[in-house]
Amino acid sequence: MSGDVAVLGAGMHPWGKWGRSFVEYGRVAARDALADAGVDWPDVQSVVGADTVRGGYPGYVAGATFAQALGWQGARVTSVYAACASGAQAVNTARAQILAGMADVVLVVGADAAPKGFFAPAGGERPDDPDWLRFRVLGATNPAYFALYARRRMALHGDTPEDFALVKVKNAAAGALNPNARYRAAVSAEQVAASAVVADPLRLLDICATSDGAAALVLSSMEFARRHGAADPVRIRAVSTVTPTYPKAVLDLPDIATDSAVAAEPASASFRASIARAVYEEAGIGPGDLSLAEVYDLSTALELEWYEDIGLCPAGEGAALVREGATALGGRIPVNPSGGLASFGEAVPAQAIAQVCELTWQLRGTAGERQVPGARAGITANQGLFGHGSAVIAVR
């Protein structure tokens, strides 16, 4: 049996701060994806919803929430939550159902109505929750963690705030060409340097916002795609949802300490690098086969880390890639041609799905002014709290 599943449709609700329900955003994205696929809603056999934990009770049962919003028609439903990796988990669940013969056509939806400001833990006393502990014990907000990682790169590799600013400049230039992006204006390095310090050395324009938004995909078996008239669709070839291995020698949200390596040597690669390694092994390709990548730029410094984690360059050389323009549109290996989170902001359950939407449009050759010429293979990469790996490889 082929491990490929077809991407028949991709759709989005534009990112922003719209002040409406995540259900409305998800319904719009779902209908957009169904129209793109040329599939009628009654023909969908399964709905997989990526949950938001801030949208009230319906967010915890997102599969049924979106199925109800579209109109009950008997499809099976599944709801998944893996923090920022929720979308990739939803794609993986849909793919597994298709390959297992449980469904021919699956709708995947993620949507969020995010709070203003940085994310904070839910209320209540939870001393066994490391995410709650980092706020209560350390006051370690996400921007503080991003800044610590930036400082680590500066100390180990000699990266500079000017290098970080180049990532924002690159992503803003791409986002300006994306009608679904929240921020659609070019930004200069001088503007980044002039923005307010949030957590030294990172400034306001180095850190992504929180946003409302939604993304959806219609996935199918290859057999259904052929019957449907899609002879050469974009195909999802591999999905990685791996977890860390012992010992973890580098701090990683939400953990506030590393493991002891007294009894075991540290792993040869980081957790994020293991996410990419697993998806490459499953897909049977490597970094040299990629046409583009969509990575999780919570901060500008973290994007540079992803360059190394997905194998675009050796450790410590991420800044050199952005300096030479290799990861910009028109470069050797464009990264975040969508504009990334720098241009969209975080809509947590939707963002890993949105990354696959961008790969789909790029591999179809329909990405407009941000099109990567001749795109044939792409990778998405992000990470969810509590050791949720997230990477997808799509090919054409």
Short mmCIF file of C-alpha atoms in Angstrom, two decimals:
data_model
loop_
_atom_site.label_atom_id
_atom_site.label_comp_id
_atom_site.label_asym_id
_atom_site.label_seq_id
_atom_site.Cartn_x
_atom_site.Cartn_y
_atom_site.Cartn_z
CA MET A 1 0.00 0.00 0.00
CA SER A 2 1.29 3.47 -0.86
CA GLY A 3 1.97 5.70 2.11
CA ASP A 4 0.88 8.75 0.13
CA VAL A 5 -2.44 10.51 0.58
CA ALA A 6 -3.70 13.19 -1.78
CA VAL A 7 -4.29 16.81 -0.83
CA LEU A 8 -7.41 17.60 -2.84
CA GLY A 9 -8.23 20.94 -1.23
CA ALA A 10 -6.73 23.68 0.94
CA GLY A 11 -8.52 26.63 2.47
CA MET A 12 -8.08 29.40 5.02
CA HIS A 13 -9.86 32.10 6.91
CA PRO A 14 -7.50 35.10 6.86
CA TRP A 15 -5.49 35.69 10.03
CA GLY A 16 -6.13 38.80 12.14
CA LYS A 17 -8.07 39.91 15.20
CA TRP A 18 -11.65 39.55 14.08
CA GLY A 19 -13.49 39.27 17.40
CA ARG A 20 -15.63 36.31 16.34
CA SER A 21 -15.90 32.62 17.24
CA PHE A 22 -13.27 30.09 16.21
CA VAL A 23 -16.19 28.00 14.92
CA GLU A 24 -17.01 30.66 12.34
CA TYR A 25 -13.39 30.83 11.21
CA GLY A 26 -13.20 27.05 10.90
CA ARG A 27 -16.42 26.85 8.91
CA VAL A 28 -15.11 29.41 6.41
CA ALA A 29 -11.79 27.57 5.99
CA ALA A 30 -13.56 24.22 5.64
CA ARG A 31 -15.92 25.46 2.95
CA ASP A 32 -12.98 27.04 1.14
CA ALA A 33 -11.09 23.73 1.21
CA LEU A 34 -14.14 21.75 0.04
CA ALA A 35 -14.69 24.15 -2.86
CA ASP A 36 -11.01 23.93 -3.76
CA ALA A 37 -11.24 20.14 -3.76
CA GLY A 38 -14.49 20.05 -5.73
CA VAL A 39 -15.90 17.77 -3.02
CA ASP A 40 -19.41 18.13 -1.64
CA TRP A 41 -19.72 18.21 2.14
CA PRO A 42 -22.00 15.10 2.25
CA ASP A 43 -19.22 13.11 0.55
CA VAL A 44 -16.79 13.69 3.44
CA GLN A 45 -16.55 10.51 5.50
CA SER A 46 -14.50 11.79 8.44
CA VAL A 47 -13.76 15.13 10.12
CA VAL A 48 -10.64 15.64 12.23
CA GLY A 49 -10.63 18.83 14.28
CA ALA A 50 -7.56 20.36 15.94
CA ASP A 51 -8.62 21.67 19.33
CA THR A 52 -8.22 25.06 20.93
CA VAL A 53 -8.26 25.03 24.71
CA ARG A 54 -9.22 28.67 25.04
CA GLY A 55 -12.48 28.65 23.08
CA GLY A 56 -14.71 27.18 25.81
CA TYR A 57 -16.15 23.68 25.85
CA PRO A 58 -16.64 23.32 22.07
CA GLY A 59 -12.90 23.73 21.55
CA TYR A 60 -12.29 20.42 23.25
CA VAL A 61 -14.49 18.56 20.75
CA ALA A 62 -13.45 20.38 17.61
CA GLY A 63 -14.20 17.52 15.22
CA ALA A 64 -17.85 17.48 16.22
CA THR A 65 -17.96 21.26 16.55
CA PHE A 66 -16.96 21.78 12.92
CA ALA A 67 -19.12 18.89 11.68
CA GLN A 68 -22.13 20.45 13.40
CA ALA A 69 -21.30 23.89 11.99
CA LEU A 70 -21.24 22.46 8.47
CA GLY A 71 -24.40 20.42 9.05
CA TRP A 72 -24.63 16.92 10.50
CA GLN A 73 -24.30 14.32 7.75
CA GLY A 74 -23.11 11.20 9.57
CA ALA A 75 -19.32 11.49 9.18
CA ARG A 76 -17.13 10.04 11.91
CA VAL A 77 -15.39 12.71 14.00
CA THR A 78 -12.08 12.94 15.83
CA SER A 79 -10.67 15.73 17.99
CA VAL A 80 -6.96 16.11 18.75
CA TYR A 81 -4.89 18.38 20.94
CA ALA A 82 -1.12 18.69 20.89
CA ALA A 83 -0.63 22.42 21.56
CA CYS A 84 1.15 23.99 18.58
CA ALA A 85 1.51 20.56 16.96
CA SER A 86 -2.27 19.98 16.98
CA GLY A 87 -2.60 20.59 13.25
CA ALA A 88 0.08 18.05 12.35
CA GLN A 89 -1.52 15.53 14.70
CA ALA A 90 -4.83 16.14 12.93
CA VAL A 91 -3.21 15.61 9.51
CA ASN A 92 -1.56 12.45 10.81
CA THR A 93 -4.86 11.13 12.18
CA ALA A 94 -6.60 11.78 8.86
CA ARG A 95 -3.78 10.12 6.94
CA ALA A 96 -3.89 7.07 9.20
CA GLN A 97 -7.64 6.72 8.70
CA ILE A 98 -7.24 6.89 4.92
CA LEU A 99 -4.36 4.41 4.78
CA ALA A 100 -6.23 2.05 7.10
CA GLY A 101 -9.20 2.07 4.75
CA MET A 102 -11.51 3.72 7.29
CA ALA A 103 -12.32 6.65 5.00
CA ASP A 104 -11.66 7.79 1.44
CA VAL A 105 -12.16 11.52 2.07
CA VAL A 106 -11.27 13.34 5.31
CA LEU A 107 -11.69 17.01 6.21
CA VAL A 108 -9.03 18.43 8.58
CA VAL A 109 -9.82 21.73 10.31
CA GLY A 110 -8.05 23.92 12.85
CA ALA A 111 -9.21 27.33 14.08
CA ASP A 112 -8.56 29.68 16.96
CA ALA A 113 -9.70 32.95 18.49
CA ALA A 114 -6.54 33.75 20.44
CA PRO A 115 -6.28 35.98 23.50
CA LYS A 116 -4.56 39.33 23.29
CA GLY A 117 -0.94 39.42 24.41
CA PHE A 118 1.27 36.43 25.14
CA PHE A 119 -0.17 33.04 26.01
CA ALA A 120 -0.58 32.27 29.70
CA PRO A 121 -1.56 29.05 31.48
CA ALA A 122 -5.15 28.33 32.41
CA GLY A 123 -6.18 29.20 35.95
CA GLY A 124 -6.04 26.91 38.94
CA GLU A 125 -3.30 25.25 41.00
CA ARG A 126 -1.46 22.52 39.05
CA PRO A 127 1.95 21.81 40.61
CA ASP A 128 2.39 18.72 38.41
CA ASP A 129 1.99 20.81 35.23
CA PRO A 130 5.40 22.02 33.96
CA ASP A 131 3.76 24.71 31.85
CA TRP A 132 2.01 26.12 34.93
CA LEU A 133 5.21 25.80 36.98
CA ARG A 134 7.34 27.82 34.60
CA PHE A 135 4.99 30.78 34.99
CA ARG A 136 4.50 30.36 38.75
CA VAL A 137 8.09 29.52 39.72
CA LEU A 138 10.13 31.41 37.13
CA GLY A 139 7.76 33.90 35.55
CA ALA A 140 9.07 32.47 32.27
CA THR A 141 6.68 33.74 29.63
CA ASN A 142 7.13 32.55 26.07
CA PRO A 143 8.98 35.74 25.02
CA ALA A 144 11.41 35.25 27.93
CA TYR A 145 12.13 31.73 26.71
CA PHE A 146 12.61 32.96 23.14
CA ALA A 147 15.11 35.51 24.44
CA LEU A 148 17.07 32.88 26.37
CA TYR A 149 17.34 30.83 23.18
CA ALA A 150 18.50 33.90 21.27
CA ARG A 151 21.16 34.56 23.94
CA ARG A 152 22.28 30.95 23.64
CA ARG A 153 22.78 31.36 19.89
CA MET A 154 24.70 34.57 20.44
CA ALA A 155 26.99 32.87 22.97
CA LEU A 156 27.54 29.64 21.03
CA HIS A 157 27.52 30.80 17.42
CA GLY A 158 28.14 34.54 17.42
CA ASP A 159 24.69 35.44 16.07
CA THR A 160 23.74 39.09 16.43
CA PRO A 161 20.50 41.06 16.80
CA GLU A 162 21.12 42.24 13.24
CA ASP A 163 21.01 38.61 12.06
CA PHE A 164 17.71 38.09 13.86
CA ALA A 165 16.29 41.24 12.25
CA LEU A 166 17.07 39.88 8.78
CA VAL A 167 14.65 36.99 9.44
CA LYS A 168 11.83 39.45 10.12
CA VAL A 169 12.71 41.48 7.03
CA LYS A 170 12.63 38.32 4.88
CA ASN A 171 9.35 37.03 6.28
CA ALA A 172 7.63 40.40 6.14
CA ALA A 173 8.56 40.70 2.46
CA ALA A 174 6.91 37.33 1.77
CA GLY A 175 3.89 38.07 3.97
CA ALA A 176 3.26 41.29 2.08
CA LEU A 177 2.44 39.07 -0.93
CA ASN A 178 0.05 36.76 0.95
CA PRO A 179 -3.64 37.75 1.05
CA ASN A 180 -4.25 35.52 4.09
CA ALA A 181 -1.53 37.12 6.22
CA ARG A 182 -2.38 39.47 9.07
CA TYR A 183 0.62 41.77 8.54
CA ARG A 184 1.10 42.68 4.91
CA ALA A 185 3.76 45.37 4.93
CA ALA A 186 7.48 45.21 4.26
CA VAL A 187 9.71 45.87 7.27
CA SER A 188 13.28 47.17 7.33
CA ALA A 189 16.07 46.10 9.66
CA GLU A 190 16.04 49.65 11.02
CA GLN A 191 12.37 49.30 11.96
CA VAL A 192 13.11 46.06 13.78
CA ALA A 193 15.95 47.72 15.69
CA ALA A 194 13.73 50.67 16.59
CA SER A 195 10.88 48.53 17.94
CA ALA A 196 10.48 48.13 21.70
CA VAL A 197 12.58 45.62 23.61
CA VAL A 198 10.33 42.81 24.87
CA ALA A 199 12.90 40.37 26.28
CA ASP A 200 16.50 41.32 25.57
CA PRO A 201 17.86 40.84 22.91
CA LEU A 202 14.51 40.36 21.17
CA ARG A 203 12.37 43.31 20.18
CA LEU A 204 8.68 43.54 19.40
CA LEU A 205 9.20 42.81 15.71
CA ASP A 206 11.34 39.75 16.53
CA ILE A 207 8.40 37.96 18.19
CA CYS A 208 5.19 36.71 16.59
CA ALA A 209 1.78 37.94 17.68
CA THR A 210 -1.29 35.94 18.71
CA SER A 211 -4.04 35.86 16.10
CA ASP A 212 -7.46 34.60 15.09
CA GLY A 213 -7.53 32.41 12.01
CA ALA A 214 -8.27 29.01 10.52
CA ALA A 215 -6.97 26.52 7.98
CA ALA A 216 -8.43 23.36 6.47
CA LEU A 217 -7.43 20.52 4.17
CA VAL A 218 -9.37 17.88 2.23
CA LEU A 219 -7.31 14.69 2.14
CA SER A 220 -8.14 11.53 0.24
CA SER A 221 -6.81 8.17 -0.83
CA MET A 222 -4.88 8.15 -4.08
CA GLU A 223 -7.56 5.91 -5.58
CA PHE A 224 -10.30 8.41 -4.77
CA ALA A 225 -8.18 11.23 -6.18
CA ARG A 226 -7.83 9.42 -9.49
CA ARG A 227 -11.56 8.68 -9.63
CA HIS A 228 -12.17 12.33 -8.81
CA GLY A 229 -10.09 13.44 -11.78
CA ALA A 230 -6.99 14.52 -9.86
CA ALA A 231 -4.34 12.59 -11.77
CA ASP A 232 -1.32 14.34 -10.24
CA PRO A 233 -2.31 15.84 -6.88
CA VAL A 234 -0.02 17.15 -4.18
CA ARG A 235 0.70 14.20 -1.89
CA ILE A 236 1.51 13.98 1.80
CA ARG A 237 4.31 11.47 1.94
CA ALA A 238 5.33 11.51 5.59
CA VAL A 239 4.31 12.90 8.97
CA SER A 240 6.54 12.97 12.06
CA THR A 241 5.05 13.18 15.56
CA VAL A 242 8.03 11.89 17.57
CA THR A 243 8.82 12.67 21.21
CA PRO A 244 12.12 13.60 22.92
CA THR A 245 14.65 11.01 24.09
CA TYR A 246 16.50 10.84 27.39
CA PRO A 247 18.54 12.74 28.35
CA LYS A 248 17.49 16.22 27.22
CA ALA A 249 20.54 18.43 27.53
CA VAL A 250 18.94 21.72 26.38
CA LEU A 251 16.04 23.53 28.04
CA ASP A 252 12.86 23.14 26.08
CA LEU A 253 9.43 24.61 26.82
CA PRO A 254 7.66 23.94 29.09
CA ASP A 255 10.37 22.11 31.04
CA ILE A 256 12.39 24.28 33.40
CA ALA A 257 15.37 21.94 33.86
CA THR A 258 17.44 19.54 31.79
CA ASP A 259 17.85 15.83 32.50
CA SER A 260 20.95 14.56 34.23
CA ALA A 261 23.43 13.06 31.79
CA VAL A 262 25.51 11.35 34.49
CA ALA A 263 24.25 7.91 33.54
CA ALA A 264 23.72 8.50 29.83
CA GLU A 265 25.43 10.46 27.11
CA PRO A 266 23.40 13.32 25.61
CA ALA A 267 21.62 12.50 22.37
CA SER A 268 23.59 13.16 19.21
CA ALA A 269 20.90 15.55 17.95
CA SER A 270 18.33 17.86 19.49
CA PHE A 271 14.65 17.00 19.85
CA ARG A 272 13.75 19.30 16.95
CA ALA A 273 16.42 17.70 14.77
CA SER A 274 14.93 14.28 15.59
CA ILE A 275 11.53 15.46 14.36
CA ALA A 276 13.00 16.25 10.95
CA ARG A 277 15.13 13.11 10.84
CA ALA A 278 12.06 10.92 11.35
CA VAL A 279 10.05 12.59 8.59
CA TYR A 280 12.96 12.39 6.14
CA GLU A 281 13.41 8.68 6.88
CA GLU A 282 9.72 7.97 6.33
CA ALA A 283 9.59 10.02 3.11
CA GLY A 284 12.79 8.61 1.69
CA ILE A 285 14.20 12.04 0.88
CA GLY A 286 16.65 14.43 2.49
CA PRO A 287 17.21 18.17 2.93
CA GLY A 288 18.88 18.36 -0.47
CA ASP A 289 15.63 17.30 -2.15
CA LEU A 290 13.59 20.18 -0.73
CA SER A 291 12.28 23.09 -2.76
CA LEU A 292 11.01 25.04 0.26
CA ALA A 293 10.27 24.83 3.97
CA GLU A 294 7.67 26.24 6.35
CA VAL A 295 9.04 26.43 9.89
CA TYR A 296 7.82 27.63 13.24
CA ASP A 297 9.18 31.17 13.65
CA LEU A 298 7.87 32.01 17.11
CA SER A 299 10.85 34.33 17.17
CA THR A 300 13.41 35.34 14.60
CA ALA A 301 16.18 33.52 16.48
CA LEU A 302 14.17 30.30 16.61
CA GLU A 303 13.77 30.33 12.83
CA LEU A 304 17.56 30.27 12.51
CA GLU A 305 17.61 27.25 14.83
CA TRP A 306 15.13 25.44 12.57
CA TYR A 307 17.42 25.90 9.54
CA GLU A 308 19.93 23.72 11.35
CA ASP A 309 17.38 21.32 12.81
CA ILE A 310 15.91 20.44 9.40
CA GLY A 311 19.35 20.03 7.89
CA LEU A 312 19.61 23.06 5.63
CA CYS A 313 23.03 23.82 7.13
CA PRO A 314 25.33 22.60 9.93
CA ALA A 315 24.84 23.75 13.52
CA GLY A 316 25.76 27.39 14.00
CA GLU A 317 25.44 28.36 10.33
CA GLY A 318 21.78 29.40 10.23
CA ALA A 319 22.62 33.10 10.38
CA ALA A 320 24.93 32.75 7.39
CA LEU A 321 22.03 31.37 5.33
CA VAL A 322 19.80 34.35 6.03
CA ARG A 323 22.67 36.82 5.48
CA GLU A 324 23.34 35.42 2.00
CA GLY A 325 19.64 35.45 1.09
CA ALA A 326 19.44 31.68 0.63
CA THR A 327 16.16 31.41 2.58
CA ALA A 328 14.42 34.40 1.01
CA LEU A 329 12.05 34.27 -1.94
CA GLY A 330 14.29 33.80 -4.96
CA GLY A 331 16.96 32.16 -2.81
CA ARG A 332 18.33 28.65 -2.96
CA ILE A 333 15.88 27.23 -0.39
CA PRO A 334 13.07 29.64 0.54
CA VAL A 335 11.90 29.26 4.14
CA ASN A 336 8.49 30.58 5.16
CA PRO A 337 7.43 31.84 1.72
CA SER A 338 3.99 32.26 3.31
CA GLY A 339 5.43 34.96 5.56
CA GLY A 340 5.51 32.62 8.54
CA LEU A 341 4.19 33.41 11.99
CA ALA A 342 5.96 36.75 11.68
CA SER A 343 3.26 37.71 9.18
CA PHE A 344 0.38 35.59 10.47
CA GLY A 345 0.73 35.36 14.24
CA GLU A 346 -0.22 32.27 16.22
CA ALA A 347 -3.63 30.66 15.80
CA VAL A 348 -2.46 27.55 17.58
CA PRO A 349 -4.66 24.70 16.27
CA ALA A 350 -4.53 26.08 12.72
CA GLN A 351 -0.89 26.91 12.15
CA ALA A 352 0.52 23.45 11.32
CA ILE A 353 -2.41 22.96 8.93
CA ALA A 354 -1.73 26.38 7.41
CA GLN A 355 1.85 25.31 6.76
CA VAL A 356 0.58 22.35 4.71
CA CYS A 357 -1.79 24.69 2.85
CA GLU A 358 1.22 26.77 1.82
CA LEU A 359 3.11 23.68 0.65
CA THR A 360 0.04 22.67 -1.35
CA TRP A 361 -0.24 25.99 -3.16
CA GLN A 362 3.52 26.12 -3.79
CA LEU A 363 3.66 22.57 -5.15
CA ARG A 364 0.66 23.24 -7.37
CA GLY A 365 2.37 26.37 -8.69
CA THR A 366 -0.55 28.60 -7.62
CA ALA A 367 1.14 30.74 -4.93
CA GLY A 368 1.14 33.88 -7.05
CA GLU A 369 3.85 36.47 -6.44
CA ARG A 370 5.46 34.37 -3.71
CA GLN A 371 5.71 31.25 -5.90
CA VAL A 372 8.88 29.18 -5.57
CA PRO A 373 9.72 28.21 -9.18
CA GLY A 374 9.53 24.51 -9.95
CA ALA A 375 8.64 23.46 -6.40
CA ARG A 376 8.52 19.66 -6.09
CA ALA A 377 8.98 18.86 -2.38
CA GLY A 378 8.53 20.77 0.85
CA ILE A 379 8.72 20.26 4.59
CA THR A 380 6.81 21.80 7.48
CA ALA A 381 8.26 21.83 10.98
CA ASN A 382 7.03 22.99 14.33
CA GLN A 383 6.78 21.74 17.87
CA GLY A 384 4.09 21.49 20.52
CA LEU A 385 4.47 21.71 24.27
CA PHE A 386 5.11 18.51 26.23
CA GLY A 387 7.21 16.83 23.55
CA HIS A 388 4.89 16.89 20.56
CA GLY A 389 6.93 16.64 17.40
CA SER A 390 5.45 18.05 14.20
CA ALA A 391 6.72 17.76 10.64
CA VAL A 392 5.06 17.00 7.31
CA ILE A 393 6.63 16.33 3.91
CA ALA A 394 4.54 16.95 0.81
CA VAL A 395 5.63 16.20 -2.76
CA ARG A 396 4.40 16.49 -6.31
#
